[in-house]
Amino acid sequence: MRRTLTTILAAVLAVAVLGGVAAVAAAGSGGSTVTRARLERNLPGVFSNLYVQQAHLLGRTGVTPKNLHAKAMCDKHGPDVADVGPGGDWICLMSWTDPNVPMPSEGYGKFELNVHSNDCYTAAGPSKLTGFLNLTDQHGREVTNPVFEFDGCFDPATSNTATGVFYPSVLAISSPSVTPDGDGRVGPQVTCGTGSQGCAGTITARAGNTNLGTVPFKLKEESTAAVRFTTPLPSGTKEVAFQVKATDGFSSPDPVTLPVQ
């Protein structure tokens, strides 16, 4: 009897160990049902239906989920983290077609998502495209804006095949001003946002009639770096103009002028 009990106990322990190993393996391989592809498929549909509700509140006709052609690209916490699993660090870039609300130059709006393990999420988009918390409807009443912040859920059994939707990262000069170092040289901070391939290109700087040079840059998405110019500023310089030319990612064609402090 003792030998039989020992054998049964050993078998139970073996099953428990194997179960634990399997659970760890599943976690390590991104076994969550929350994935980039499922969010990219679900978010545009949920948003489109609510956007049509907003249009009706405003008295706009002819807006349908189909003619919005909404598409999304989603990312979880940057390029070094797998796009799998719940969390409040999901970003989705989404575009849609509405003649009354043109997309910005980069072609999309940025939505922040808090995604839960039950396959539901809360999304908040850019107010310059979706509006603020409240809006005035066609009858003059103040009502809640359905797309200011909204909830959605997806079916975990839906396809997890990649959607093939990609949008470029936005490269921006994030410094509010520039401060020369001991040798009179400046190095503004640049930021590369969420996107598909990061940012690369060149930045040219001018201080009045003085060309400070052209410096190449290459950044991962969702990263920041200083781009330093080797030519010192002329004495008495009050501002510096920077012109970005992107080969990867998107940058504004307009120069950015920063004060010298």
mmCIF file of C-alpha atoms in Angstrom:
data_model
loop_
_atom_site.group_PDB
_atom_site.id
_atom_site.type_symbol
_atom_site.label_atom_id
_atom_site.label_comp_id
_atom_site.label_asym_id
_atom_site.label_seq_id
_atom_site.Cartn_x
_atom_site.Cartn_y
_atom_site.Cartn_z
ATOM 1 C CA MET A 1 0.000 0.000 0.000
ATOM 2 C CA ARG A 2 2.837 2.388 0.879
ATOM 3 C CA ARG A 3 4.486 1.717 -2.504
ATOM 4 C CA THR A 4 1.155 2.395 -4.270
ATOM 5 C CA LEU A 5 0.659 5.702 -2.437
ATOM 6 C CA THR A 6 4.229 6.722 -3.244
ATOM 7 C CA THR A 7 3.670 5.966 -6.923
ATOM 8 C CA ILE A 8 0.425 7.974 -6.987
ATOM 9 C CA LEU A 9 2.066 10.928 -5.204
ATOM 10 C CA ALA A 10 4.965 10.902 -7.656
ATOM 11 C CA ALA A 11 2.545 10.922 -10.577
ATOM 12 C CA VAL A 12 0.595 13.851 -9.115
ATOM 13 C CA LEU A 13 3.782 15.839 -8.557
ATOM 14 C CA ALA A 14 4.944 15.124 -12.094
ATOM 15 C CA VAL A 15 1.663 16.397 -13.526
ATOM 16 C CA ALA A 16 1.858 19.525 -11.364
ATOM 17 C CA VAL A 17 5.422 20.225 -12.481
ATOM 18 C CA LEU A 18 4.543 19.700 -16.125
ATOM 19 C CA GLY A 19 1.519 21.965 -15.736
ATOM 20 C CA GLY A 20 3.678 24.673 -14.205
ATOM 21 C CA VAL A 21 6.234 24.389 -16.993
ATOM 22 C CA ALA A 22 3.469 24.619 -19.575
ATOM 23 C CA ALA A 23 2.044 27.721 -17.901
ATOM 24 C CA VAL A 24 5.448 29.390 -17.831
ATOM 25 C CA ALA A 25 6.029 28.484 -21.456
ATOM 26 C CA ALA A 26 2.654 29.916 -22.439
ATOM 27 C CA ALA A 27 3.389 33.147 -20.596
ATOM 28 C CA GLY A 28 6.837 33.388 -22.123
ATOM 29 C CA SER A 29 5.475 32.909 -25.633
ATOM 30 C CA GLY A 30 2.829 35.575 -25.254
ATOM 31 C CA GLY A 31 -0.103 33.253 -24.609
ATOM 32 C CA SER A 32 -2.498 36.161 -23.922
ATOM 33 C CA THR A 33 -5.493 36.642 -26.197
ATOM 34 C CA VAL A 34 -4.720 40.377 -26.189
ATOM 35 C CA THR A 35 -2.693 40.927 -29.362
ATOM 36 C CA ARG A 36 -1.849 43.695 -31.777
ATOM 37 C CA ALA A 37 -3.736 42.101 -34.665
ATOM 38 C CA ARG A 38 -6.959 41.671 -32.682
ATOM 39 C CA LEU A 39 -6.889 45.261 -31.473
ATOM 40 C CA GLU A 40 -6.160 46.509 -34.989
ATOM 41 C CA ARG A 41 -9.189 44.626 -36.289
ATOM 42 C CA ASN A 42 -11.565 45.627 -33.504
ATOM 43 C CA LEU A 43 -10.756 49.245 -32.683
ATOM 44 C CA PRO A 44 -11.648 50.768 -36.096
ATOM 45 C CA GLY A 45 -15.088 49.146 -36.076
ATOM 46 C CA VAL A 46 -15.947 50.224 -32.527
ATOM 47 C CA PHE A 47 -14.685 53.736 -33.227
ATOM 48 C CA SER A 48 -16.543 54.021 -36.545
ATOM 49 C CA ASN A 49 -19.899 53.122 -35.003
ATOM 50 C CA LEU A 50 -19.431 55.706 -32.255
ATOM 51 C CA TYR A 51 -18.172 58.313 -34.732
ATOM 52 C CA VAL A 52 -21.408 57.910 -36.693
ATOM 53 C CA GLN A 53 -23.316 58.501 -33.443
ATOM 54 C CA GLN A 54 -21.359 61.714 -32.958
ATOM 55 C CA ALA A 55 -22.145 62.802 -36.528
ATOM 56 C CA HIS A 56 -25.868 62.245 -35.952
ATOM 57 C CA LEU A 57 -25.738 64.321 -32.760
ATOM 58 C CA LEU A 58 -24.188 67.140 -34.776
ATOM 59 C CA GLY A 59 -26.823 66.833 -37.491
ATOM 60 C CA ARG A 60 -24.414 65.517 -40.087
ATOM 61 C CA THR A 61 -25.784 63.013 -42.575
ATOM 62 C CA GLY A 62 -23.986 60.711 -44.961
ATOM 63 C CA VAL A 63 -21.395 59.516 -42.432
ATOM 64 C CA THR A 64 -21.365 55.710 -42.220
ATOM 65 C CA PRO A 65 -18.915 53.202 -40.736
ATOM 66 C CA LYS A 66 -18.181 51.953 -44.244
ATOM 67 C CA ASN A 67 -17.243 55.290 -45.787
ATOM 68 C CA LEU A 68 -14.992 56.230 -42.874
ATOM 69 C CA HIS A 69 -12.494 53.537 -43.965
ATOM 70 C CA ALA A 70 -10.937 53.513 -40.494
ATOM 71 C CA LYS A 71 -7.656 51.600 -40.074
ATOM 72 C CA ALA A 72 -5.385 51.179 -37.057
ATOM 73 C CA MET A 73 -1.825 50.207 -36.207
ATOM 74 C CA CYS A 74 -1.231 49.270 -32.562
ATOM 75 C CA ASP A 75 1.904 48.987 -30.444
ATOM 76 C CA LYS A 76 2.563 47.972 -26.848
ATOM 77 C CA HIS A 77 5.278 49.944 -25.061
ATOM 78 C CA GLY A 78 7.690 50.489 -27.924
ATOM 79 C CA PRO A 79 9.886 48.349 -30.178
ATOM 80 C CA ASP A 80 11.554 46.287 -27.441
ATOM 81 C CA VAL A 81 8.336 44.807 -26.010
ATOM 82 C CA ALA A 82 6.175 42.153 -27.672
ATOM 83 C CA ASP A 83 2.800 43.470 -28.831
ATOM 84 C CA VAL A 84 0.938 41.002 -26.622
ATOM 85 C CA GLY A 85 -0.859 41.172 -23.279
ATOM 86 C CA PRO A 86 -3.061 43.507 -21.235
ATOM 87 C CA GLY A 87 -1.862 46.836 -19.898
ATOM 88 C CA GLY A 88 -2.235 50.584 -20.014
ATOM 89 C CA ASP A 89 0.716 51.004 -22.370
ATOM 90 C CA TRP A 90 -0.977 50.306 -25.702
ATOM 91 C CA ILE A 91 -0.875 53.003 -28.398
ATOM 92 C CA CYS A 92 -2.936 52.744 -31.575
ATOM 93 C CA LEU A 93 -2.455 55.055 -34.548
ATOM 94 C CA MET A 94 -5.705 55.342 -36.492
ATOM 95 C CA SER A 95 -6.823 57.089 -39.662
ATOM 96 C CA TRP A 96 -10.279 57.621 -41.109
ATOM 97 C CA THR A 97 -11.858 59.605 -43.923
ATOM 98 C CA ASP A 98 -14.063 62.568 -43.064
ATOM 99 C CA PRO A 99 -13.962 65.702 -45.266
ATOM 100 C CA ASN A 100 -15.038 67.795 -42.263
ATOM 101 C CA VAL A 101 -12.199 66.468 -40.095
ATOM 102 C CA PRO A 102 -9.036 66.119 -42.194
ATOM 103 C CA MET A 103 -6.185 64.058 -40.821
ATOM 104 C CA PRO A 104 -3.008 65.874 -39.732
ATOM 105 C CA SER A 105 0.016 65.826 -42.030
ATOM 106 C CA GLU A 106 1.296 62.521 -40.636
ATOM 107 C CA GLY A 107 -1.990 60.914 -41.681
ATOM 108 C CA TYR A 108 -3.402 59.606 -38.392
ATOM 109 C CA GLY A 109 -4.481 60.311 -34.829
ATOM 110 C CA LYS A 110 -2.916 58.782 -31.724
ATOM 111 C CA PHE A 111 -5.145 56.778 -29.362
ATOM 112 C CA GLU A 112 -4.115 55.589 -25.897
ATOM 113 C CA LEU A 113 -5.598 52.264 -24.804
ATOM 114 C CA ASN A 114 -5.904 50.559 -21.440
ATOM 115 C CA VAL A 115 -6.473 46.911 -22.362
ATOM 116 C CA HIS A 116 -7.718 44.372 -19.814
ATOM 117 C CA SER A 117 -7.214 40.614 -19.550
ATOM 118 C CA ASN A 118 -10.933 40.066 -20.269
ATOM 119 C CA ASP A 119 -10.359 41.285 -23.876
ATOM 120 C CA CYS A 120 -12.000 44.667 -23.272
ATOM 121 C CA TYR A 121 -10.380 48.090 -23.387
ATOM 122 C CA THR A 122 -10.859 51.805 -22.865
ATOM 123 C CA ALA A 123 -9.604 54.119 -25.615
ATOM 124 C CA ALA A 124 -9.005 57.872 -25.664
ATOM 125 C CA GLY A 125 -8.081 59.775 -28.813
ATOM 126 C CA PRO A 126 -6.777 63.225 -29.746
ATOM 127 C CA SER A 127 -9.355 65.898 -28.935
ATOM 128 C CA LYS A 128 -8.298 67.942 -31.969
ATOM 129 C CA LEU A 129 -9.796 65.156 -34.103
ATOM 130 C CA THR A 130 -12.473 63.591 -31.898
ATOM 131 C CA GLY A 131 -13.588 66.595 -29.836
ATOM 132 C CA PHE A 132 -13.816 67.216 -26.108
ATOM 133 C CA LEU A 133 -15.802 65.457 -23.376
ATOM 134 C CA ASN A 134 -18.989 67.384 -24.124
ATOM 135 C CA LEU A 135 -20.356 68.770 -27.368
ATOM 136 C CA THR A 136 -23.312 70.886 -28.435
ATOM 137 C CA ASP A 137 -25.737 68.854 -30.514
ATOM 138 C CA GLN A 138 -27.864 70.076 -33.426
ATOM 139 C CA HIS A 139 -30.617 71.155 -31.002
ATOM 140 C CA GLY A 140 -28.286 73.275 -28.875
ATOM 141 C CA ARG A 141 -28.074 70.811 -26.008
ATOM 142 C CA GLU A 142 -24.816 69.917 -24.278
ATOM 143 C CA VAL A 143 -24.338 66.150 -24.544
ATOM 144 C CA THR A 144 -21.563 63.633 -23.952
ATOM 145 C CA ASN A 145 -19.229 63.120 -26.886
ATOM 146 C CA PRO A 146 -19.316 59.367 -27.651
ATOM 147 C CA VAL A 147 -15.781 59.270 -29.091
ATOM 148 C CA PHE A 148 -13.976 61.372 -26.484
ATOM 149 C CA GLU A 149 -13.340 58.195 -24.485
ATOM 150 C CA PHE A 150 -14.973 54.862 -25.195
ATOM 151 C CA ASP A 151 -14.957 51.170 -24.349
ATOM 152 C CA GLY A 152 -14.726 48.174 -26.623
ATOM 153 C CA CYS A 153 -14.330 44.408 -26.456
ATOM 154 C CA PHE A 154 -13.054 41.909 -29.004
ATOM 155 C CA ASP A 155 -13.706 38.220 -29.548
ATOM 156 C CA PRO A 156 -10.562 36.284 -28.530
ATOM 157 C CA ALA A 157 -11.394 33.737 -31.237
ATOM 158 C CA THR A 158 -10.988 36.278 -34.048
ATOM 159 C CA SER A 159 -8.032 36.106 -36.413
ATOM 160 C CA ASN A 160 -4.591 36.878 -35.053
ATOM 161 C CA THR A 161 -3.069 37.213 -38.521
ATOM 162 C CA ALA A 162 -1.153 40.466 -39.057
ATOM 163 C CA THR A 163 -3.295 43.200 -40.612
ATOM 164 C CA GLY A 164 -0.473 44.778 -42.607
ATOM 165 C CA VAL A 165 -1.362 48.290 -41.418
ATOM 166 C CA PHE A 166 1.675 50.502 -40.810
ATOM 167 C CA TYR A 167 2.084 54.203 -40.108
ATOM 168 C CA PRO A 168 5.293 56.261 -39.885
ATOM 169 C CA SER A 169 6.709 57.567 -36.627
ATOM 170 C CA VAL A 170 6.670 61.333 -36.181
ATOM 171 C CA LEU A 171 10.058 62.987 -35.634
ATOM 172 C CA ALA A 172 9.794 66.199 -33.623
ATOM 173 C CA ILE A 173 12.264 68.623 -32.095
ATOM 174 C CA SER A 174 11.144 68.504 -28.478
ATOM 175 C CA SER A 175 13.451 71.113 -26.908
ATOM 176 C CA PRO A 176 11.689 74.397 -26.064
ATOM 177 C CA SER A 177 15.020 76.220 -26.401
ATOM 178 C CA VAL A 178 18.739 75.561 -26.886
ATOM 179 C CA THR A 179 21.552 76.306 -24.474
ATOM 180 C CA PRO A 180 25.135 76.434 -25.810
ATOM 181 C CA ASP A 181 27.766 74.329 -24.077
ATOM 182 C CA GLY A 182 31.132 75.697 -22.969
ATOM 183 C CA ASP A 183 32.326 75.741 -26.583
ATOM 184 C CA GLY A 184 29.224 77.500 -27.884
ATOM 185 C CA ARG A 185 27.705 74.414 -29.509
ATOM 186 C CA VAL A 186 24.043 73.411 -29.338
ATOM 187 C CA GLY A 187 22.318 70.021 -29.309
ATOM 188 C CA PRO A 188 18.514 70.042 -29.410
ATOM 189 C CA GLN A 189 16.515 67.061 -28.211
ATOM 190 C CA VAL A 190 14.581 65.158 -30.862
ATOM 191 C CA THR A 191 11.831 62.610 -30.243
ATOM 192 C CA CYS A 192 10.661 59.747 -32.437
ATOM 193 C CA GLY A 193 7.069 58.705 -31.763
ATOM 194 C CA THR A 194 5.150 55.458 -32.136
ATOM 195 C CA GLY A 195 5.327 54.031 -35.648
ATOM 196 C CA SER A 196 6.562 51.234 -37.836
ATOM 197 C CA GLN A 197 10.264 51.838 -38.560
ATOM 198 C CA GLY A 198 11.565 54.552 -36.294
ATOM 199 C CA CYS A 199 13.065 57.801 -37.560
ATOM 200 C CA ALA A 200 16.122 58.606 -39.664
ATOM 201 C CA GLY A 201 17.352 61.510 -41.733
ATOM 202 C CA THR A 202 19.239 64.765 -41.256
ATOM 203 C CA ILE A 203 18.843 68.033 -39.366
ATOM 204 C CA THR A 204 20.335 71.273 -40.661
ATOM 205 C CA ALA A 205 20.840 74.238 -38.319
ATOM 206 C CA ARG A 206 21.249 77.916 -39.131
ATOM 207 C CA ALA A 207 21.961 80.868 -36.864
ATOM 208 C CA GLY A 208 21.115 83.887 -38.974
ATOM 209 C CA ASN A 209 23.379 83.688 -42.033
ATOM 210 C CA THR A 210 25.668 81.114 -40.420
ATOM 211 C CA ASN A 211 25.202 77.477 -41.402
ATOM 212 C CA LEU A 212 25.925 75.350 -38.333
ATOM 213 C CA GLY A 213 26.010 72.171 -40.392
ATOM 214 C CA THR A 214 23.912 69.119 -41.177
ATOM 215 C CA VAL A 215 23.832 66.188 -38.746
ATOM 216 C CA PRO A 216 22.409 62.708 -39.463
ATOM 217 C CA PHE A 217 20.150 60.974 -36.951
ATOM 218 C CA LYS A 218 18.630 57.525 -36.494
ATOM 219 C CA LEU A 219 16.264 56.705 -33.617
ATOM 220 C CA LYS A 220 14.067 53.816 -32.599
ATOM 221 C CA GLU A 221 10.392 54.592 -32.281
ATOM 222 C CA GLU A 222 9.400 56.018 -28.892
ATOM 223 C CA SER A 223 12.900 57.268 -28.103
ATOM 224 C CA THR A 224 14.638 60.606 -27.544
ATOM 225 C CA ALA A 225 18.189 61.730 -28.301
ATOM 226 C CA ALA A 226 20.279 64.888 -28.542
ATOM 227 C CA VAL A 227 21.528 65.911 -31.984
ATOM 228 C CA ARG A 228 24.706 67.924 -31.461
ATOM 229 C CA PHE A 229 26.207 70.395 -33.920
ATOM 230 C CA THR A 230 29.972 70.957 -33.913
ATOM 231 C CA THR A 231 30.014 74.521 -35.249
ATOM 232 C CA PRO A 232 29.764 77.061 -32.403
ATOM 233 C CA LEU A 233 27.124 79.767 -32.404
ATOM 234 C CA PRO A 234 28.204 83.241 -33.484
ATOM 235 C CA SER A 235 28.423 85.706 -30.620
ATOM 236 C CA GLY A 236 25.099 87.296 -29.754
ATOM 237 C CA THR A 237 22.920 84.671 -31.446
ATOM 238 C CA LYS A 238 19.326 84.935 -30.212
ATOM 239 C CA GLU A 239 17.714 82.009 -32.046
ATOM 240 C CA VAL A 240 18.546 78.979 -34.171
ATOM 241 C CA ALA A 241 16.459 77.519 -37.000
ATOM 242 C CA PHE A 242 16.413 73.746 -37.511
ATOM 243 C CA GLN A 243 15.253 72.014 -40.683
ATOM 244 C CA VAL A 244 14.492 68.286 -40.500
ATOM 245 C CA LYS A 245 14.606 66.060 -43.569
ATOM 246 C CA ALA A 246 13.328 62.557 -42.784
ATOM 247 C CA THR A 247 14.172 59.451 -44.792
ATOM 248 C CA ASP A 248 12.339 57.163 -42.331
ATOM 249 C CA GLY A 249 9.337 58.419 -40.404
ATOM 250 C CA PHE A 250 7.541 61.724 -40.857
ATOM 251 C CA SER A 251 8.657 65.258 -40.056
ATOM 252 C CA SER A 252 7.091 68.626 -40.715
ATOM 253 C CA PRO A 253 8.482 70.387 -43.792
ATOM 254 C CA ASP A 254 8.490 73.651 -41.837
ATOM 255 C CA PRO A 255 11.635 74.723 -39.967
ATOM 256 C CA VAL A 256 11.598 74.937 -36.176
ATOM 257 C CA THR A 257 13.081 78.079 -34.607
ATOM 258 C CA LEU A 258 14.246 77.882 -30.984
ATOM 259 C CA PRO A 259 15.423 80.709 -28.730
ATOM 260 C CA VAL A 260 18.940 80.614 -27.310
ATOM 261 C CA GLN A 261 19.087 80.671 -23.512
#
